[in-house]
Coordinates of N, CA and C in Angstrom, one line a residue:
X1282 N 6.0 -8.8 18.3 CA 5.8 -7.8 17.3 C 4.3 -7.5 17.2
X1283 N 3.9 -6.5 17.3 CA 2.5 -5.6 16.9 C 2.1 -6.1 15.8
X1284 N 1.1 -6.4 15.2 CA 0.3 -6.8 14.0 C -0.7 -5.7 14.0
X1285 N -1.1 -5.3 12.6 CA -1.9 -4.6 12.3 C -2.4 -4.8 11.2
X1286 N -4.1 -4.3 11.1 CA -4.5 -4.2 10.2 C -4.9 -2.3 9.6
X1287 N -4.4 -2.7 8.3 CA -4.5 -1.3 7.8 C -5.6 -0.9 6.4
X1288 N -6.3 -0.5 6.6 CA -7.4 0.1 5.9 C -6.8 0.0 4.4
X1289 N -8.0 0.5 3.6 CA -7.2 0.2 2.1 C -7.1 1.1 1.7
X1290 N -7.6 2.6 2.0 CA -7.5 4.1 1.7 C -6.0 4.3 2.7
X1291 N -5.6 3.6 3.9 CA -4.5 4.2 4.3 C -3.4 3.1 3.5
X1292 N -3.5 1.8 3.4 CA -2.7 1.7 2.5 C -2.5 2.3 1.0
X1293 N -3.6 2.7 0.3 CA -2.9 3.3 -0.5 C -2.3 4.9 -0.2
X1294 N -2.4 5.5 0.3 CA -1.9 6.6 0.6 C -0.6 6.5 1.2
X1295 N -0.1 5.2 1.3 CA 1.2 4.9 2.1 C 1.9 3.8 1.0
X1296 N 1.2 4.0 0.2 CA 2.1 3.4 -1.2 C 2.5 4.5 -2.1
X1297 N 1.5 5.7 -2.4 CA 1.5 6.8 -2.8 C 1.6 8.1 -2.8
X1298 N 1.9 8.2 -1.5 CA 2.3 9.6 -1.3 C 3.4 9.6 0.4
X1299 N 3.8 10.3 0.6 CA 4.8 10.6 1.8 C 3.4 11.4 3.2
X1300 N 3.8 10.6 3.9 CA 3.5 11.2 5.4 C 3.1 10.3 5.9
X1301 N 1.9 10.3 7.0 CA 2.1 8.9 8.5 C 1.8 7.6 7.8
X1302 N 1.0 7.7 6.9 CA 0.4 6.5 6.1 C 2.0 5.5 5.7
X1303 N 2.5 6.7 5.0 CA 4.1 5.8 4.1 C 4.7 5.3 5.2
X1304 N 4.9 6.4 6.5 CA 5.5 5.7 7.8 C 4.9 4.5 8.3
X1305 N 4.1 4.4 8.5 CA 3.3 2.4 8.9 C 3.7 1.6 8.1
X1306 N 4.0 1.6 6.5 CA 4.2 0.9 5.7 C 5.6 0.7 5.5
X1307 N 6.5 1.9 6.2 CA 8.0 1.9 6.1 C 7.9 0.6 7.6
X1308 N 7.5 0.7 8.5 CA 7.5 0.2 9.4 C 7.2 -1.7 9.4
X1309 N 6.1 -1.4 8.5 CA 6.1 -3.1 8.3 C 7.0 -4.1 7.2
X1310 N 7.6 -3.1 6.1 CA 8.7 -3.3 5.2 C 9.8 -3.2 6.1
X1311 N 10.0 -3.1 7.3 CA 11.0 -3.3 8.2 C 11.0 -4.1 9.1
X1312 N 9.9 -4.7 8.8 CA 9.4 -5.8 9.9 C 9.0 -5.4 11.5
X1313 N 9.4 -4.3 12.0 CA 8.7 -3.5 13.1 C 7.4 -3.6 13.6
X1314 N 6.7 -3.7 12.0 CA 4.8 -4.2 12.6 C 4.6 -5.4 11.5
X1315 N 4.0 -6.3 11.9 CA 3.3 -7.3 11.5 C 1.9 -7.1 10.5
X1316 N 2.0 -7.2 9.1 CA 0.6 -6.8 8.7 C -0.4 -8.1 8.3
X1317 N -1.3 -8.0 9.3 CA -2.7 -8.3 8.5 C -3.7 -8.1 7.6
X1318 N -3.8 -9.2 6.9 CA -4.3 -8.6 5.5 C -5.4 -9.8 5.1
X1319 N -6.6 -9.7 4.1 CA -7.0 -10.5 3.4 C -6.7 -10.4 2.1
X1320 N -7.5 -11.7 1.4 CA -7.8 -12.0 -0.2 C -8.8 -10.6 -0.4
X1321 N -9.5 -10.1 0.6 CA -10.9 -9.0 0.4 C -10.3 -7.8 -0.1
X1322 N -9.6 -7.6 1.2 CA -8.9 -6.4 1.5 C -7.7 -5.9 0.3
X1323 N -6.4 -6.9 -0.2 CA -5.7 -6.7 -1.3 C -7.0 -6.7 -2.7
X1324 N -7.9 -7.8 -2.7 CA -8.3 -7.5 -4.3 C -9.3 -6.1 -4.3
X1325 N -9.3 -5.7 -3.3 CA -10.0 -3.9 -3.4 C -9.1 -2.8 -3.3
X1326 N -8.1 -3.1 -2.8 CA -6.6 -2.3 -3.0 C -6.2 -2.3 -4.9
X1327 N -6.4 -3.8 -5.5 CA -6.1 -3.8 -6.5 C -7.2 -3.5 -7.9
X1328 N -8.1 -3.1 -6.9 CA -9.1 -2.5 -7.7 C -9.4 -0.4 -8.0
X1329 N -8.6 -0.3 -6.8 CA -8.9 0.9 -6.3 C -7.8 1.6 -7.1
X1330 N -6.4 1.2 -6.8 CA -5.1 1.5 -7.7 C -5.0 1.6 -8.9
X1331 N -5.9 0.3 -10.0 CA -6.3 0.5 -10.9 C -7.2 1.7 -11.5
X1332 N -7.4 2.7 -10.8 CA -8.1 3.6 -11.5 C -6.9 4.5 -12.3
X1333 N -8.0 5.0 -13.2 CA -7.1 6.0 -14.1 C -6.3 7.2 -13.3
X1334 N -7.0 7.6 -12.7 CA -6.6 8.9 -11.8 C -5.0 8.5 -11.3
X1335 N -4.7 7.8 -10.6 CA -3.5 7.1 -9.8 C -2.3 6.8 -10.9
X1336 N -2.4 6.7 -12.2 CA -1.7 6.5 -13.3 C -0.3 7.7 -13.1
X1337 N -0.4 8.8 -13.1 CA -0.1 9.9 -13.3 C 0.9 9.9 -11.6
X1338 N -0.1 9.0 -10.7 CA 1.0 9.3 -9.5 C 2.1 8.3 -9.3
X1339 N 1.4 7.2 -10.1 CA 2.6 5.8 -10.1 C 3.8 6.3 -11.2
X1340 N 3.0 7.1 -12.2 CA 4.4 7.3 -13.5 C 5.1 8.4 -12.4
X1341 N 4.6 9.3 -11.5 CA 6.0 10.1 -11.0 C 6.6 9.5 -9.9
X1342 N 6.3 8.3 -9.2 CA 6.9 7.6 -8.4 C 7.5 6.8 -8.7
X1343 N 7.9 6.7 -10.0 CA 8.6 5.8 -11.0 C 8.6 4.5 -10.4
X1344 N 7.3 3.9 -10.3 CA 6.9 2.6 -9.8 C 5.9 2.4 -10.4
X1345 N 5.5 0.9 -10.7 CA 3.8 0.1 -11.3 C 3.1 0.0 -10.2
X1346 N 1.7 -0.5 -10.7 CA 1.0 -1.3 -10.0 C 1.7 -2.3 -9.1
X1347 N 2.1 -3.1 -10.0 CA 2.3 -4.9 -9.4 C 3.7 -4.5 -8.6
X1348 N 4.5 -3.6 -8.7 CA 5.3 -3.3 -8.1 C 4.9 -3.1 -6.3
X1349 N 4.0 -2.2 -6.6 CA 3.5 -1.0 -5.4 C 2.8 -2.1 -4.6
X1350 N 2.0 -3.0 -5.1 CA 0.9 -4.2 -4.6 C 1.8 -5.4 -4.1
X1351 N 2.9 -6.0 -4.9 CA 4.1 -6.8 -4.3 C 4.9 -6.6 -2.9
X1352 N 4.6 -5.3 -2.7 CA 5.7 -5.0 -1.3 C 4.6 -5.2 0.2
X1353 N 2.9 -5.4 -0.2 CA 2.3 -5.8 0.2 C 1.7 -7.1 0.8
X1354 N 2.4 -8.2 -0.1 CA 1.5 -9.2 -0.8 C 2.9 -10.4 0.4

């Protein structure tokens, strides 16, 4: 299996919106790619999502935070 490591601007864009980003992340939720990740890497993801701005996109994707960060983790 391919292991990857994915940036934290493309993982969130692939938690949050549709196109190649969401495809890598459909791909590793399928087990197809292997992700590598840190303690660094998620607690800046979980800082970054926490912004106010991203509120508005999580309430129309009818998903949370800890939701969206779980499928990660």
């Amino acid at each position: 299996m391919l292991r990857v490591v994915i940036d934290t601007n493309v993982m969130l864009s692939g938690l949050l919106w549709h196109g190649a980003p969401h495809v890598l992340l459909e791909h590793v939720r399928a087990g197809t790619l292997g992700l590598v990740s840190s303690p660094a890497i998620l607690a800046e993801l979980e800082n970054v999502i926490a912004r106010p701005k991203f509120d508005v996109i999580l309430a129309r994707s009818n998903t949370s935070r800890e939701i969206a960060l779980a499928e990660l983790r």
